[in-house]
Coordinates of C-alpha atoms and ligand atoms in Angstrom, one line a residue:
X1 CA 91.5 132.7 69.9
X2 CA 92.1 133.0 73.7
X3 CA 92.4 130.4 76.4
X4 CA 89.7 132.1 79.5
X5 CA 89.9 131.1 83.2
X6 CA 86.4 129.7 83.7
X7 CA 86.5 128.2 86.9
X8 CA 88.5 128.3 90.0
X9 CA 88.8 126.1 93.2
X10 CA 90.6 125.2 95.9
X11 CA 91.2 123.5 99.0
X12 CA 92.9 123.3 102.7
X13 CA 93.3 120.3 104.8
X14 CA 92.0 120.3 108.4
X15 CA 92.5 123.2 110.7
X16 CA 94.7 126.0 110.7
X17 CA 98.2 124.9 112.6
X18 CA 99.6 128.5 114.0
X19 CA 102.9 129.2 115.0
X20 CA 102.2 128.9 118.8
X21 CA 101.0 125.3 117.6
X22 CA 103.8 124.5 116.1
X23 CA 106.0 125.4 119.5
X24 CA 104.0 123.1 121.6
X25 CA 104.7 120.6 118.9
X26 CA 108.1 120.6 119.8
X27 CA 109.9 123.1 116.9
X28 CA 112.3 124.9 118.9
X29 CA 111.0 128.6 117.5
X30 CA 109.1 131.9 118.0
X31 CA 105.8 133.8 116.7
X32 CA 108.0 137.0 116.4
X33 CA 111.1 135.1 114.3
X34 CA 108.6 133.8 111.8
X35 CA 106.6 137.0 111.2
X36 CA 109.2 139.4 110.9
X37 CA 111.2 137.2 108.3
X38 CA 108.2 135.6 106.4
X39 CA 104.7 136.7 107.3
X40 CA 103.0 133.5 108.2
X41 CA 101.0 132.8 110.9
X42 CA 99.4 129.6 110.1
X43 CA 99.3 126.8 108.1
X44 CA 97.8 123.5 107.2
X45 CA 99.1 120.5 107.4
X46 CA 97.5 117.4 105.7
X47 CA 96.8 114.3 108.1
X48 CA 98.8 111.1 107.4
X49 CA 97.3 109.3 104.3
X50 CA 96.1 112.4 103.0
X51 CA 97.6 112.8 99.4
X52 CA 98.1 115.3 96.6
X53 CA 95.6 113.6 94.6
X54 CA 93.0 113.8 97.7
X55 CA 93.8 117.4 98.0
X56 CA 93.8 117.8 94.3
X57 CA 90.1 116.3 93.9
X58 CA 88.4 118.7 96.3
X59 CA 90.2 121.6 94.7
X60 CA 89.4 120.5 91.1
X61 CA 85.8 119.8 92.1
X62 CA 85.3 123.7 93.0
X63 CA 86.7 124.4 89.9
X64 CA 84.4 122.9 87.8
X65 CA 81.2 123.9 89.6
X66 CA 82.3 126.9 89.5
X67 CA 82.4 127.3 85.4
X68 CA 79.6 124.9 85.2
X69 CA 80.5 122.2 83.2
X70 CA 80.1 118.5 83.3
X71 CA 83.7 116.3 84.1
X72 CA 83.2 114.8 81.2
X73 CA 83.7 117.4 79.3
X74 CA 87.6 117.5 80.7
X75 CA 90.1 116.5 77.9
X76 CA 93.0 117.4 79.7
X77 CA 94.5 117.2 83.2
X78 CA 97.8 119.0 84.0
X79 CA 98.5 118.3 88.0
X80 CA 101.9 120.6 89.1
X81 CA 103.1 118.9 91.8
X82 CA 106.5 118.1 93.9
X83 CA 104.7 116.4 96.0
X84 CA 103.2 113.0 93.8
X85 CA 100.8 110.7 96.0
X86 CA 103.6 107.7 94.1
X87 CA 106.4 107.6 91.7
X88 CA 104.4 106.9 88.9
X89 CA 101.0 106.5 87.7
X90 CA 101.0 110.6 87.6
X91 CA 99.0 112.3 90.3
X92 CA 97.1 113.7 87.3
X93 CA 95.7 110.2 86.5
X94 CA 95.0 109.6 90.1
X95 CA 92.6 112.3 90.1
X96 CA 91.3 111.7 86.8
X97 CA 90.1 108.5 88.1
X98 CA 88.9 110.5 91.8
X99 CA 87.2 112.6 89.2
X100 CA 85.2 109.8 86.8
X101 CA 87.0 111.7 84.0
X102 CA 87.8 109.2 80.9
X103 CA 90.2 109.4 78.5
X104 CA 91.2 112.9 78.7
X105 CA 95.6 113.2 79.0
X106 CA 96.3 113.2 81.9
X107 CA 100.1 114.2 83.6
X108 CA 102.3 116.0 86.0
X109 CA 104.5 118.9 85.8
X110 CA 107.3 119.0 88.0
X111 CA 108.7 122.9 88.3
X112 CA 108.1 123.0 92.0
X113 CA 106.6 126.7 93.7
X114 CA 106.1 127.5 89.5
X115 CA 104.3 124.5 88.5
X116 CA 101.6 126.1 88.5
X117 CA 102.5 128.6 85.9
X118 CA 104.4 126.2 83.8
X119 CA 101.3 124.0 83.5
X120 CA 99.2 126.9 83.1
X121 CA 101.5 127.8 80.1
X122 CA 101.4 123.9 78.4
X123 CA 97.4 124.1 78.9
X124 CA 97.1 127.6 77.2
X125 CA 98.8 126.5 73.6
X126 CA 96.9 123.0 73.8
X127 CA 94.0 125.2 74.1
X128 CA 94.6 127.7 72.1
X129 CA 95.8 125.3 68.9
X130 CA 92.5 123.5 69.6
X131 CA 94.1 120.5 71.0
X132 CA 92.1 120.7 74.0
X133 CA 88.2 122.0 74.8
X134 CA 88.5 122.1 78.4
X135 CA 91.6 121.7 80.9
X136 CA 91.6 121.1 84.3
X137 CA 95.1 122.8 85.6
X138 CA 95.6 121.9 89.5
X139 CA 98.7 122.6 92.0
X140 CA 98.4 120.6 94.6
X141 CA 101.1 120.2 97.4
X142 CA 101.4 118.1 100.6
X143 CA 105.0 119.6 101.5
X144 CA 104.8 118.5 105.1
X145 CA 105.8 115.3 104.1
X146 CA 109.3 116.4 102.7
X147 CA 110.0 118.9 105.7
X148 CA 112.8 118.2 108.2
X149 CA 110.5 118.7 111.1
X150 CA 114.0 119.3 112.9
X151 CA 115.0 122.4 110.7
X152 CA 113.7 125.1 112.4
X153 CA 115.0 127.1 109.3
X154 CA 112.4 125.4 106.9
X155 CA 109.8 123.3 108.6
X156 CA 108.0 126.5 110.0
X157 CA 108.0 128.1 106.2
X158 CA 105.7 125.9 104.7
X159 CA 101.9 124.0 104.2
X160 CA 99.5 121.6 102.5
X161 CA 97.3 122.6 100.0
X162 CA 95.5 122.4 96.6
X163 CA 94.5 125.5 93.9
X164 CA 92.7 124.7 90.5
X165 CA 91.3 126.4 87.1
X166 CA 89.5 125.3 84.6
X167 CA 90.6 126.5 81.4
X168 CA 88.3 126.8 77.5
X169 CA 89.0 128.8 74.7
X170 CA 87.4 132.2 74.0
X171 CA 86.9 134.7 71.5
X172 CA 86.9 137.3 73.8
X173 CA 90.8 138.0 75.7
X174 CA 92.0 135.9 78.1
X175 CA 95.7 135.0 79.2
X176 CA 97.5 137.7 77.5
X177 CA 101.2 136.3 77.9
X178 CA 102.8 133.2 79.2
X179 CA 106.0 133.2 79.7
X180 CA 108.4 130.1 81.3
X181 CA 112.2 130.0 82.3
X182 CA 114.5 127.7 84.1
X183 CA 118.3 128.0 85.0
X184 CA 119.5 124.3 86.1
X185 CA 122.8 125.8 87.5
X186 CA 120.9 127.3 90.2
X187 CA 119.2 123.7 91.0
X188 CA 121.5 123.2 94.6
X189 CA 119.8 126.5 96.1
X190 CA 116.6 124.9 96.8
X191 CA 115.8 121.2 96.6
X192 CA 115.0 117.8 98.0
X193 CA 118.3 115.9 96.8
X194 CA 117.4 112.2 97.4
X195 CA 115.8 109.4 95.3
X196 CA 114.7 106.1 96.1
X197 CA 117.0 103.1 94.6
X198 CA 117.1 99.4 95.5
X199 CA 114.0 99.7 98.1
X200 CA 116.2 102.5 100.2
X201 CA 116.3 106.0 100.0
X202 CA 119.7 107.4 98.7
X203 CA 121.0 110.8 99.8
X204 CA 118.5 113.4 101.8
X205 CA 114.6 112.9 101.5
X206 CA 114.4 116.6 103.0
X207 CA 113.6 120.2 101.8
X208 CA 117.0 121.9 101.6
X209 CA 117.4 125.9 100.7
X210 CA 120.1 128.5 100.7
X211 CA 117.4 131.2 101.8
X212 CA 119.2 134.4 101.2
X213 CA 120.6 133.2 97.8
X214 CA 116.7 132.0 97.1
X215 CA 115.5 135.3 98.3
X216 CA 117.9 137.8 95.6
X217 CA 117.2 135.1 93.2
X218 CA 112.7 135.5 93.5
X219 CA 113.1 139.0 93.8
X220 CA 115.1 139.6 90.5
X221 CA 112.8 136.9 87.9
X222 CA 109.6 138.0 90.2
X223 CA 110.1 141.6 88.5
X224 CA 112.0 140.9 84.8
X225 CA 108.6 138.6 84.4
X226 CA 106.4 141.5 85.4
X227 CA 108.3 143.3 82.9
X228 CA 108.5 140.3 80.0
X229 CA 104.5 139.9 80.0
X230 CA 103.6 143.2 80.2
X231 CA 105.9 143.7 76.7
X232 CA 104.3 140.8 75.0
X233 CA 100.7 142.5 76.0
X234 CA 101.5 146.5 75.2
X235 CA 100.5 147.4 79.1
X236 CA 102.5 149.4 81.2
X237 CA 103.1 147.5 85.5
X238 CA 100.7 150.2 86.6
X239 CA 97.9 148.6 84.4
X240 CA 98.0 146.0 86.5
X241 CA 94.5 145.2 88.6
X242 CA 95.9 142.5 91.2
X243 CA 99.5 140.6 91.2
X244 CA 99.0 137.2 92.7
X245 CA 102.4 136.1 93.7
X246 CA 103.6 132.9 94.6
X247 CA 103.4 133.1 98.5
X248 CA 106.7 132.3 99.7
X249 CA 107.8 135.9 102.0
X250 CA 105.9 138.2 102.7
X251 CA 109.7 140.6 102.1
X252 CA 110.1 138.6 98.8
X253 CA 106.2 140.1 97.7
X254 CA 106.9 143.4 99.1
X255 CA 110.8 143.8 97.4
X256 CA 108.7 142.6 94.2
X257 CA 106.0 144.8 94.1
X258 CA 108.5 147.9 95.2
X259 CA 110.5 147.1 92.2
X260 CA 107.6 147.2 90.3
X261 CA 106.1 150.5 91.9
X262 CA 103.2 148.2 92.4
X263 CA 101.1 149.3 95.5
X264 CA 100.6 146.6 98.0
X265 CA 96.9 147.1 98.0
X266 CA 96.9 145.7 94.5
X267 CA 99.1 142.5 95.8
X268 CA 97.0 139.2 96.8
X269 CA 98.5 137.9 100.2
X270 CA 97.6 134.7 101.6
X271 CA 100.8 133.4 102.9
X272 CA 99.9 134.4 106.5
X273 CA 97.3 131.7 106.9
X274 CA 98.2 129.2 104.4
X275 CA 102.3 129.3 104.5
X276 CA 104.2 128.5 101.4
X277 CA 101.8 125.9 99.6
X278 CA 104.2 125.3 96.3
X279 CA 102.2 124.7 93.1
X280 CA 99.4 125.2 95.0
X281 CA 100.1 128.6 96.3
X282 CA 98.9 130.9 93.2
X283 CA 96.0 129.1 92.6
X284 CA 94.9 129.0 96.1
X285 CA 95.5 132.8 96.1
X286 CA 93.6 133.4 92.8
X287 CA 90.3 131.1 94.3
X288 CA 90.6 133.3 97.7
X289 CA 90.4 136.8 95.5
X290 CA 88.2 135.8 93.3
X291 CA 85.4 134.4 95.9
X292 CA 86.0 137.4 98.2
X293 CA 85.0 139.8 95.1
X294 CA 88.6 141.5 94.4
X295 CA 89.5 139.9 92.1
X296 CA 86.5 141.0 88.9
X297 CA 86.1 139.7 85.3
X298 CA 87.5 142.2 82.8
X299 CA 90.4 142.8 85.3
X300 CA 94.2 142.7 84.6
X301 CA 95.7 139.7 86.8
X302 CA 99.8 138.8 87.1
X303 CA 100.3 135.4 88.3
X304 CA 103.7 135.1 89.1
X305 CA 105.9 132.0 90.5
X306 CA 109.4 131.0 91.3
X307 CA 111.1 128.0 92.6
X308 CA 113.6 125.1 92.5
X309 CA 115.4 123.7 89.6
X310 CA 115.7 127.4 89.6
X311 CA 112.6 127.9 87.6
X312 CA 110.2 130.9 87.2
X313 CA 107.6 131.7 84.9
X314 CA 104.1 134.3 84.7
X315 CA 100.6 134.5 83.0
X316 CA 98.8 138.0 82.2
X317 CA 95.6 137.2 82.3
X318 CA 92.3 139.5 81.2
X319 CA 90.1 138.0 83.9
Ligands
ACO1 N1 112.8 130.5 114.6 C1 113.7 131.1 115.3 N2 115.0 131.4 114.9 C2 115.3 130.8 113.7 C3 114.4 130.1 112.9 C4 113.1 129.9 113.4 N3 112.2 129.2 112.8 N4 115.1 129.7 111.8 C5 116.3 130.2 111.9 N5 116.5 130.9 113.0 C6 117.7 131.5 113.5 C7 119.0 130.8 113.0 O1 119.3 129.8 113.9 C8 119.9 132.0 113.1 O2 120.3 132.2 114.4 P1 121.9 132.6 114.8 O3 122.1 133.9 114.1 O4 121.8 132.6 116.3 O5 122.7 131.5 114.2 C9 119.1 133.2 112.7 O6 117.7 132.8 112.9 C10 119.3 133.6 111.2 O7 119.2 132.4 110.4 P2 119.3 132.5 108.9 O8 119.1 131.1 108.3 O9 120.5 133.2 108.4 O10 117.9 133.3 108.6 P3 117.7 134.4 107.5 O11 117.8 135.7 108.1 O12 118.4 134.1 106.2 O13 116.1 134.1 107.3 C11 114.6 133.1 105.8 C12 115.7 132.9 106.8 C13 113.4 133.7 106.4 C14 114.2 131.8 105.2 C15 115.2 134.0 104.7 O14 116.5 133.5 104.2 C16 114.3 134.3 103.6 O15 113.4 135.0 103.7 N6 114.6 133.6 102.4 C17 113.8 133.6 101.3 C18 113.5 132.2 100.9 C19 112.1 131.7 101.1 O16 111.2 132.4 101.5 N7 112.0 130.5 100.8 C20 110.7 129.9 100.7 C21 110.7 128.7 99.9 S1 111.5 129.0 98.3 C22 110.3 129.4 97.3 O17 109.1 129.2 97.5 C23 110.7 130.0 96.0

């Protein structure tokens, strides 16, 4: 038994914000700098009282029009997110009540940029063990909220956003591999290091990253997990149909698919009008491929992420 994609969706707050936007909003920066180093041109940024669970609900809603089922049928909810709408109830049970869905489990995976991939992962062996029918796997992301809008060095890398998939089992193939990995030594490289204690927040509430020691760290796990899923499936890289990275550089995708001897054409890019959307950022990519017609059932697809904590993990997925 397989666990199949059979529906994706996804969703982008308001307009497009472009870099020459962001300069009249004040961010003390350039078209050129950001382009050269990172390949984004726009953005979108969520309006105030916009939450992950908001963004989540449109997404998911695609999602499951687009493998025709009911949202009843739902019995799990997996929502990778950084960005929860509250400490706790889960953003996952927020939009399982958005949704009308009832009694399916509902929770949140917190890997940061691969969320997405690590909740993909959980909802493949509940499905495939028959533990679940139908699972709704979401990243969903409203980073502006966490971004020192004073950092120049961060604030202009990422956006808002919300990527889903509905997931059933299948006799026919599916997600060949699934792979997960974390090194918690690495967790000072990227991260928001504050909490909230007493009423107050302790320590900083802001995004804060090494970026050169993040950037040799994606491109190393970006390529071994190429290599570690393509083992457990018997394919060589070059059977690859499309990789759909996480979109955090555009130098990051290219080193990656280089390494790989990968060529770009086969590489999903959607980082230069969405920015880096964290867990939302593969599935947003996947929904865009898949409506445009690249991406075709019966096609090999690598979904790759990396992120804080440091984590990193990949699905190889027979579309
Ligand atoms: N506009 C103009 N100039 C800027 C900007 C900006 N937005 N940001 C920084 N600069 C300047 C700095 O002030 C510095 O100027 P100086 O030399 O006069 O002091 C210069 O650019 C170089 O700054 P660095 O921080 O050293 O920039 P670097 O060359 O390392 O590039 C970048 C930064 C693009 C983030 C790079 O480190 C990188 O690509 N890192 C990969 C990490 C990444 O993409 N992270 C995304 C999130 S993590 C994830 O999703 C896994």
């Amino acid at each position: 038994m397989f666990t199949r994609i059979a529906g994706v969706g996804s969703y982008l707050p308001g307009n497009p914000v472009t870099n020459s936007d962001l300069i009249q909003r004040g961010i003390d920066t350039n078209d050129e700098w950001i382009v050269s180093r990172t390949g984004i041109k726009a953005r979108h940024l969520a309006e105030v009282g916009c939450t992950s669970s908001d963004l989540a609900l449109e997404a998911s809603r695609k999602a499951i029009a687009s493998a025709d089922i009911d949202v009843s049928e739902i019995d799990l909810i997996i929502v990778a997110t950084s960005t929860p709408d509250f400490i706790f109830p889960s953003t996952a049970c927020l939009l399982q009540s958005k949704l009308g869905n009832k009694g399916a489990m509902a929770f949140d995976v917190q890997a940061v940029c691969s969320g997405f991939v690590y909740a993909l992962n959980i909802a493949e062996k509940y499905i495939r063990t028959g533990a679940s029918k139908k699972a709704l796997v979401v990243g969903a992301e409203v980073f502006s909220r966490i971004l020192d809008w004073e950092d120049r060095a961060t604030c202009v890398l990422f956006g808002d956003g919300a990527g889903a998939v509905i997931l059933e089992a299948s006799e026919a193939p599916g997600i060949l591999a699934s792979v997960a990995h974390a090194d918690g030594s690495q967790h000072k490289i990227l991260s928001v290091p504050g909490s909230i204690c007493g009423g107050k927040v302790v320590g900083d509430p802001f995004l804060r990253m090494d970026g050169q020691a993040v950037f040799k760290f994606a491109v190393r796990v970006l390529s071994e997990l190429a290599h570690e899923c393509c083992a457990i499936s018997g394919i060589s890289t070059g059977d690859i149909d499309w990789l759909v990275p996480h979109q955090a550089n555009i130098r990051i995708i290219e080193s990656t698919s280089k390494k790989l001897g990968l060529s770009v054409d086969k590489v999903i890019v959607t980082l230069d009008s969405h920015g880096n959307t964290s867990a939302a950022s593969i599935p947003l990519a996947l929904d865009v491929a898949v409506r445009d017609g690249r991406i075709q059932r019966g096609q090999k697809i690598l979904l790759e992420g990396v992120g804080g904590g440091f984590t990193w993990g990949a699905a190889l997925i027979e579309y």
